[in-house]
mmCIF file of the C-alpha atoms, coordinates in Angstrom:
data_MODEL
# 
_entry.id   MODEL 
# 
loop_
_atom_site.group_PDB 
_atom_site.id 
_atom_site.type_symbol 
_atom_site.label_atom_id 
_atom_site.label_alt_id 
_atom_site.label_comp_id 
_atom_site.label_asym_id 
_atom_site.label_entity_id 
_atom_site.label_seq_id 
_atom_site.pdbx_PDB_ins_code 
_atom_site.Cartn_x 
_atom_site.Cartn_y 
_atom_site.Cartn_z 
_atom_site.occupancy 
_atom_site.B_iso_or_equiv 
_atom_site.pdbx_formal_charge 
_atom_site.auth_seq_id 
_atom_site.auth_comp_id 
_atom_site.auth_asym_id 
_atom_site.auth_atom_id 
_atom_site.pdbx_PDB_model_num 
ATOM 1   C CA . MET A 1 1   ? 91.511  123.594 212.093 1.00 0.00 ? 1   MET A CA 1 
ATOM 2   C CA . THR A 1 2   ? 94.207  126.189 211.537 1.00 0.00 ? 2   THR A CA 1 
ATOM 3   C CA . GLN A 1 3   ? 96.831  126.060 208.837 1.00 0.00 ? 3   GLN A CA 1 
ATOM 4   C CA . PRO A 1 4   ? 100.421 125.349 209.903 1.00 0.00 ? 4   PRO A CA 1 
ATOM 5   C CA . SER A 1 5   ? 102.602 128.404 210.243 1.00 0.00 ? 5   SER A CA 1 
ATOM 6   C CA . PRO A 1 6   ? 104.704 129.124 207.149 1.00 0.00 ? 6   PRO A CA 1 
ATOM 7   C CA . TYR A 1 7   ? 107.438 130.267 209.540 1.00 0.00 ? 7   TYR A CA 1 
ATOM 8   C CA . LYS A 1 8   ? 107.894 126.848 211.135 1.00 0.00 ? 8   LYS A CA 1 
ATOM 9   C CA . SER A 1 9   ? 110.439 124.524 209.567 1.00 0.00 ? 9   SER A CA 1 
ATOM 10  C CA . THR A 1 10  ? 109.913 120.831 209.029 1.00 0.00 ? 10  THR A CA 1 
ATOM 11  C CA . GLY A 1 11  ? 112.975 119.460 210.790 1.00 0.00 ? 11  GLY A CA 1 
ATOM 12  C CA . GLY A 1 12  ? 116.232 117.754 209.994 1.00 0.00 ? 12  GLY A CA 1 
ATOM 13  C CA . LEU A 1 13  ? 119.851 118.805 210.214 1.00 0.00 ? 13  LEU A CA 1 
ATOM 14  C CA . LEU A 1 14  ? 119.244 122.008 208.262 1.00 0.00 ? 14  LEU A CA 1 
ATOM 15  C CA . ARG A 1 15  ? 116.722 123.080 210.895 1.00 0.00 ? 15  ARG A CA 1 
ATOM 16  C CA . ILE A 1 16  ? 119.287 122.453 213.625 1.00 0.00 ? 16  ILE A CA 1 
ATOM 17  C CA . ALA A 1 17  ? 121.918 124.483 211.758 1.00 0.00 ? 17  ALA A CA 1 
ATOM 18  C CA . ARG A 1 18  ? 119.473 127.347 211.190 1.00 0.00 ? 18  ARG A CA 1 
ATOM 19  C CA . ALA A 1 19  ? 118.344 127.276 214.823 1.00 0.00 ? 19  ALA A CA 1 
ATOM 20  C CA . PHE A 1 20  ? 121.977 127.499 215.924 1.00 0.00 ? 20  PHE A CA 1 
ATOM 21  C CA . GLY A 1 21  ? 122.478 130.482 213.614 1.00 0.00 ? 21  GLY A CA 1 
ATOM 22  C CA . TYR A 1 22  ? 119.367 132.200 215.022 1.00 0.00 ? 22  TYR A CA 1 
ATOM 23  C CA . SER A 1 23  ? 120.672 131.594 218.536 1.00 0.00 ? 23  SER A CA 1 
ATOM 24  C CA . LEU A 1 24  ? 123.985 133.236 217.647 1.00 0.00 ? 24  LEU A CA 1 
ATOM 25  C CA . GLN A 1 25  ? 122.081 136.168 216.144 1.00 0.00 ? 25  GLN A CA 1 
ATOM 26  C CA . GLY A 1 26  ? 120.152 136.478 219.402 1.00 0.00 ? 26  GLY A CA 1 
ATOM 27  C CA . LEU A 1 27  ? 123.323 136.475 221.476 1.00 0.00 ? 27  LEU A CA 1 
ATOM 28  C CA . GLY A 1 28  ? 124.809 139.105 219.171 1.00 0.00 ? 28  GLY A CA 1 
ATOM 29  C CA . ALA A 1 29  ? 121.704 141.279 219.408 1.00 0.00 ? 29  ALA A CA 1 
ATOM 30  C CA . ALA A 1 30  ? 121.726 141.024 223.201 1.00 0.00 ? 30  ALA A CA 1 
ATOM 31  C CA . TRP A 1 31  ? 125.418 141.929 223.278 1.00 0.00 ? 31  TRP A CA 1 
ATOM 32  C CA . ARG A 1 32  ? 124.915 144.946 220.976 1.00 0.00 ? 32  ARG A CA 1 
ATOM 33  C CA . HIS A 1 33  ? 121.728 146.325 222.488 1.00 0.00 ? 33  HIS A CA 1 
ATOM 34  C CA . GLU A 1 34  ? 121.623 145.303 226.154 1.00 0.00 ? 34  GLU A CA 1 
ATOM 35  C CA . ALA A 1 35  ? 124.065 146.867 228.609 1.00 0.00 ? 35  ALA A CA 1 
ATOM 36  C CA . ALA A 1 36  ? 122.883 144.598 231.428 1.00 0.00 ? 36  ALA A CA 1 
ATOM 37  C CA . PHE A 1 37  ? 123.642 141.518 229.313 1.00 0.00 ? 37  PHE A CA 1 
ATOM 38  C CA . ARG A 1 38  ? 127.167 142.816 228.613 1.00 0.00 ? 38  ARG A CA 1 
ATOM 39  C CA . GLN A 1 39  ? 127.731 143.495 232.324 1.00 0.00 ? 39  GLN A CA 1 
ATOM 40  C CA . GLU A 1 40  ? 126.416 140.104 233.379 1.00 0.00 ? 40  GLU A CA 1 
ATOM 41  C CA . THR A 1 41  ? 128.469 138.398 230.652 1.00 0.00 ? 41  THR A CA 1 
ATOM 42  C CA . ALA A 1 42  ? 131.617 140.112 231.926 1.00 0.00 ? 42  ALA A CA 1 
ATOM 43  C CA . LEU A 1 43  ? 130.817 138.850 235.416 1.00 0.00 ? 43  LEU A CA 1 
ATOM 44  C CA . ALA A 1 44  ? 130.077 135.341 234.068 1.00 0.00 ? 44  ALA A CA 1 
ATOM 45  C CA . VAL A 1 45  ? 133.435 135.261 232.259 1.00 0.00 ? 45  VAL A CA 1 
ATOM 46  C CA . ILE A 1 46  ? 135.058 135.670 235.663 1.00 0.00 ? 46  ILE A CA 1 
ATOM 47  C CA . LEU A 1 47  ? 132.679 133.605 237.786 1.00 0.00 ? 47  LEU A CA 1 
ATOM 48  C CA . ILE A 1 48  ? 132.340 130.507 235.591 1.00 0.00 ? 48  ILE A CA 1 
ATOM 49  C CA . PRO A 1 49  ? 136.055 129.586 235.565 1.00 0.00 ? 49  PRO A CA 1 
ATOM 50  C CA . LEU A 1 50  ? 136.333 130.648 239.212 1.00 0.00 ? 50  LEU A CA 1 
ATOM 51  C CA . GLY A 1 51  ? 133.388 128.427 240.116 1.00 0.00 ? 51  GLY A CA 1 
ATOM 52  C CA . LEU A 1 52  ? 134.896 125.478 238.259 1.00 0.00 ? 52  LEU A CA 1 
ATOM 53  C CA . TRP A 1 53  ? 138.146 126.022 240.157 1.00 0.00 ? 53  TRP A CA 1 
ATOM 54  C CA . LEU A 1 54  ? 136.603 126.618 243.594 1.00 0.00 ? 54  LEU A CA 1 
ATOM 55  C CA . GLY A 1 55  ? 134.090 123.783 243.506 1.00 0.00 ? 55  GLY A CA 1 
ATOM 56  C CA . ASP A 1 56  ? 135.279 120.676 245.316 1.00 0.00 ? 56  ASP A CA 1 
ATOM 57  C CA . THR A 1 57  ? 132.636 118.341 243.917 1.00 0.00 ? 57  THR A CA 1 
ATOM 58  C CA . ALA A 1 58  ? 130.796 118.112 240.619 1.00 0.00 ? 58  ALA A CA 1 
ATOM 59  C CA . LEU A 1 59  ? 127.672 119.471 242.317 1.00 0.00 ? 59  LEU A CA 1 
ATOM 60  C CA . GLU A 1 60  ? 129.533 122.469 243.742 1.00 0.00 ? 60  GLU A CA 1 
ATOM 61  C CA . ARG A 1 61  ? 131.088 123.205 240.348 1.00 0.00 ? 61  ARG A CA 1 
ATOM 62  C CA . LEU A 1 62  ? 127.662 122.954 238.739 1.00 0.00 ? 62  LEU A CA 1 
ATOM 63  C CA . LEU A 1 63  ? 126.136 125.342 241.277 1.00 0.00 ? 63  LEU A CA 1 
ATOM 64  C CA . LEU A 1 64  ? 128.954 127.878 241.082 1.00 0.00 ? 64  LEU A CA 1 
ATOM 65  C CA . ALA A 1 65  ? 129.361 127.841 237.300 1.00 0.00 ? 65  ALA A CA 1 
ATOM 66  C CA . GLY A 1 66  ? 125.670 127.323 236.530 1.00 0.00 ? 66  GLY A CA 1 
ATOM 67  C CA . ALA A 1 67  ? 124.437 130.249 238.611 1.00 0.00 ? 67  ALA A CA 1 
ATOM 68  C CA . PRO A 1 68  ? 125.881 132.951 236.310 1.00 0.00 ? 68  PRO A CA 1 
ATOM 69  C CA . VAL A 1 69  ? 124.622 131.020 233.279 1.00 0.00 ? 69  VAL A CA 1 
ATOM 70  C CA . ALA A 1 70  ? 121.119 131.059 234.779 1.00 0.00 ? 70  ALA A CA 1 
ATOM 71  C CA . VAL A 1 71  ? 121.392 134.833 235.204 1.00 0.00 ? 71  VAL A CA 1 
ATOM 72  C CA . LEU A 1 72  ? 122.311 135.189 231.524 1.00 0.00 ? 72  LEU A CA 1 
ATOM 73  C CA . VAL A 1 73  ? 119.393 132.990 230.443 1.00 0.00 ? 73  VAL A CA 1 
ATOM 74  C CA . VAL A 1 74  ? 116.878 135.021 232.431 1.00 0.00 ? 74  VAL A CA 1 
ATOM 75  C CA . GLU A 1 75  ? 118.443 138.283 231.212 1.00 0.00 ? 75  GLU A CA 1 
ATOM 76  C CA . LEU A 1 76  ? 118.010 137.084 227.607 1.00 0.00 ? 76  LEU A CA 1 
ATOM 77  C CA . LEU A 1 77  ? 114.339 136.323 228.269 1.00 0.00 ? 77  LEU A CA 1 
ATOM 78  C CA . ASN A 1 78  ? 113.875 139.696 229.968 1.00 0.00 ? 78  ASN A CA 1 
ATOM 79  C CA . SER A 1 79  ? 115.524 141.459 227.036 1.00 0.00 ? 79  SER A CA 1 
ATOM 80  C CA . ALA A 1 80  ? 113.230 139.616 224.624 1.00 0.00 ? 80  ALA A CA 1 
ATOM 81  C CA . ILE A 1 81  ? 110.167 140.724 226.595 1.00 0.00 ? 81  ILE A CA 1 
ATOM 82  C CA . GLU A 1 82  ? 111.412 144.321 226.623 1.00 0.00 ? 82  GLU A CA 1 
ATOM 83  C CA . ALA A 1 83  ? 112.137 144.291 222.881 1.00 0.00 ? 83  ALA A CA 1 
ATOM 84  C CA . LEU A 1 84  ? 108.710 142.846 222.139 1.00 0.00 ? 84  LEU A CA 1 
ATOM 85  C CA . ALA A 1 85  ? 107.014 145.396 224.396 1.00 0.00 ? 85  ALA A CA 1 
ATOM 86  C CA . ASP A 1 86  ? 108.891 148.233 222.673 1.00 0.00 ? 86  ASP A CA 1 
ATOM 87  C CA . ALA A 1 87  ? 107.936 146.830 219.256 1.00 0.00 ? 87  ALA A CA 1 
ATOM 88  C CA . ILE A 1 88  ? 104.273 146.929 220.261 1.00 0.00 ? 88  ILE A CA 1 
ATOM 89  C CA . SER A 1 89  ? 104.458 150.497 221.539 1.00 0.00 ? 89  SER A CA 1 
ATOM 90  C CA . THR A 1 90  ? 106.963 152.873 223.053 1.00 0.00 ? 90  THR A CA 1 
ATOM 91  C CA . ASP A 1 91  ? 104.100 154.792 224.681 1.00 0.00 ? 91  ASP A CA 1 
ATOM 92  C CA . ARG A 1 92  ? 103.493 154.225 228.370 1.00 0.00 ? 92  ARG A CA 1 
ATOM 93  C CA . HIS A 1 93  ? 101.033 151.397 228.799 1.00 0.00 ? 93  HIS A CA 1 
ATOM 94  C CA . PRO A 1 94  ? 100.337 149.742 232.152 1.00 0.00 ? 94  PRO A CA 1 
ATOM 95  C CA . LEU A 1 95  ? 100.418 146.177 230.797 1.00 0.00 ? 95  LEU A CA 1 
ATOM 96  C CA . LEU A 1 96  ? 103.640 146.714 228.850 1.00 0.00 ? 96  LEU A CA 1 
ATOM 97  C CA . GLY A 1 97  ? 105.167 148.340 231.922 1.00 0.00 ? 97  GLY A CA 1 
ATOM 98  C CA . ARG A 1 98  ? 104.017 145.422 234.042 1.00 0.00 ? 98  ARG A CA 1 
ATOM 99  C CA . ALA A 1 99  ? 105.563 142.922 231.602 1.00 0.00 ? 99  ALA A CA 1 
ATOM 100 C CA . LYS A 1 100 ? 108.880 144.778 231.723 1.00 0.00 ? 100 LYS A CA 1 
ATOM 101 C CA . ASP A 1 101 ? 108.776 145.026 235.527 1.00 0.00 ? 101 ASP A CA 1 
ATOM 102 C CA . ILE A 1 102 ? 108.017 141.317 235.892 1.00 0.00 ? 102 ILE A CA 1 
ATOM 103 C CA . GLY A 1 103 ? 110.925 140.461 233.593 1.00 0.00 ? 103 GLY A CA 1 
ATOM 104 C CA . SER A 1 104 ? 113.189 142.687 235.662 1.00 0.00 ? 104 SER A CA 1 
ATOM 105 C CA . ALA A 1 105 ? 111.959 140.996 238.844 1.00 0.00 ? 105 ALA A CA 1 
ATOM 106 C CA . ALA A 1 106 ? 112.855 137.611 237.330 1.00 0.00 ? 106 ALA A CA 1 
ATOM 107 C CA . VAL A 1 107 ? 116.406 138.833 236.730 1.00 0.00 ? 107 VAL A CA 1 
ATOM 108 C CA . LEU A 1 108 ? 116.625 140.145 240.301 1.00 0.00 ? 108 LEU A CA 1 
ATOM 109 C CA . LEU A 1 109 ? 115.459 136.840 241.762 1.00 0.00 ? 109 LEU A CA 1 
ATOM 110 C CA . THR A 1 110 ? 117.950 134.942 239.620 1.00 0.00 ? 110 THR A CA 1 
ATOM 111 C CA . LEU A 1 111 ? 120.763 137.227 240.760 1.00 0.00 ? 111 LEU A CA 1 
ATOM 112 C CA . LEU A 1 112 ? 119.731 136.611 244.388 1.00 0.00 ? 112 LEU A CA 1 
ATOM 113 C CA . LEU A 1 113 ? 119.612 132.873 243.748 1.00 0.00 ? 113 LEU A CA 1 
ATOM 114 C CA . ALA A 1 114 ? 123.082 132.997 242.186 1.00 0.00 ? 114 ALA A CA 1 
ATOM 115 C CA . GLY A 1 115 ? 124.405 134.886 245.201 1.00 0.00 ? 115 GLY A CA 1 
ATOM 116 C CA . ALA A 1 116 ? 122.794 132.359 247.528 1.00 0.00 ? 116 ALA A CA 1 
ATOM 117 C CA . ALA A 1 117 ? 124.335 129.467 245.585 1.00 0.00 ? 117 ALA A CA 1 
ATOM 118 C CA . TRP A 1 118 ? 127.788 130.992 245.872 1.00 0.00 ? 118 TRP A CA 1 
ATOM 119 C CA . ALA A 1 119 ? 127.283 131.783 249.560 1.00 0.00 ? 119 ALA A CA 1 
ATOM 120 C CA . SER A 1 120 ? 125.989 128.298 250.354 1.00 0.00 ? 120 SER A CA 1 
ATOM 121 C CA . VAL A 1 121 ? 129.039 126.676 248.780 1.00 0.00 ? 121 VAL A CA 1 
ATOM 122 C CA . LEU A 1 122 ? 131.753 129.068 249.921 1.00 0.00 ? 122 LEU A CA 1 
ATOM 123 C CA . ALA A 1 123 ? 130.590 130.436 253.294 1.00 0.00 ? 123 ALA A CA 1 
ATOM 124 C CA . PRO A 1 124 ? 131.097 127.148 255.189 1.00 0.00 ? 124 PRO A CA 1 
ATOM 125 C CA . ARG A 1 125 ? 134.734 127.153 254.094 1.00 0.00 ? 125 ARG A CA 1 
ATOM 126 C CA . TRP A 1 126 ? 135.372 130.590 255.587 1.00 0.00 ? 126 TRP A CA 1 
ATOM 127 C CA . TRP A 1 127 ? 133.037 130.362 258.578 1.00 0.00 ? 127 TRP A CA 1 
ATOM 128 C CA . PRO A 1 128 ? 132.857 126.729 259.642 1.00 0.00 ? 128 PRO A CA 1 
ATOM 129 C CA . SER A 1 129 ? 130.064 125.917 262.094 1.00 0.00 ? 129 SER A CA 1 
# 
């Protein structure tokens, strides 16, 4: 049986406070080091309030405001994969390149999904059937 990791905490309110602090550090690192995250955040700052305003129902507001949040979540995961790959090696390696490409594909699919969510909610208002 393996020993427990010395890097894992035991729990409690202090763990929650520390986890929140680590999350803020992660957001700050993404903001400082990832241009795509900054661009997508700027778009989210516009789209989230707009989605809350344009949505007629709670579900529409959730779709419109949640779509840009989903893009940010996947971008954070992609950035983490890229940072980890670069920490392993900055040399060209097919598996590291594949990991980065797959992360990028996840962002692309999330962007397409976000666009589809917006189109599915708003298009019927402009082009009724």
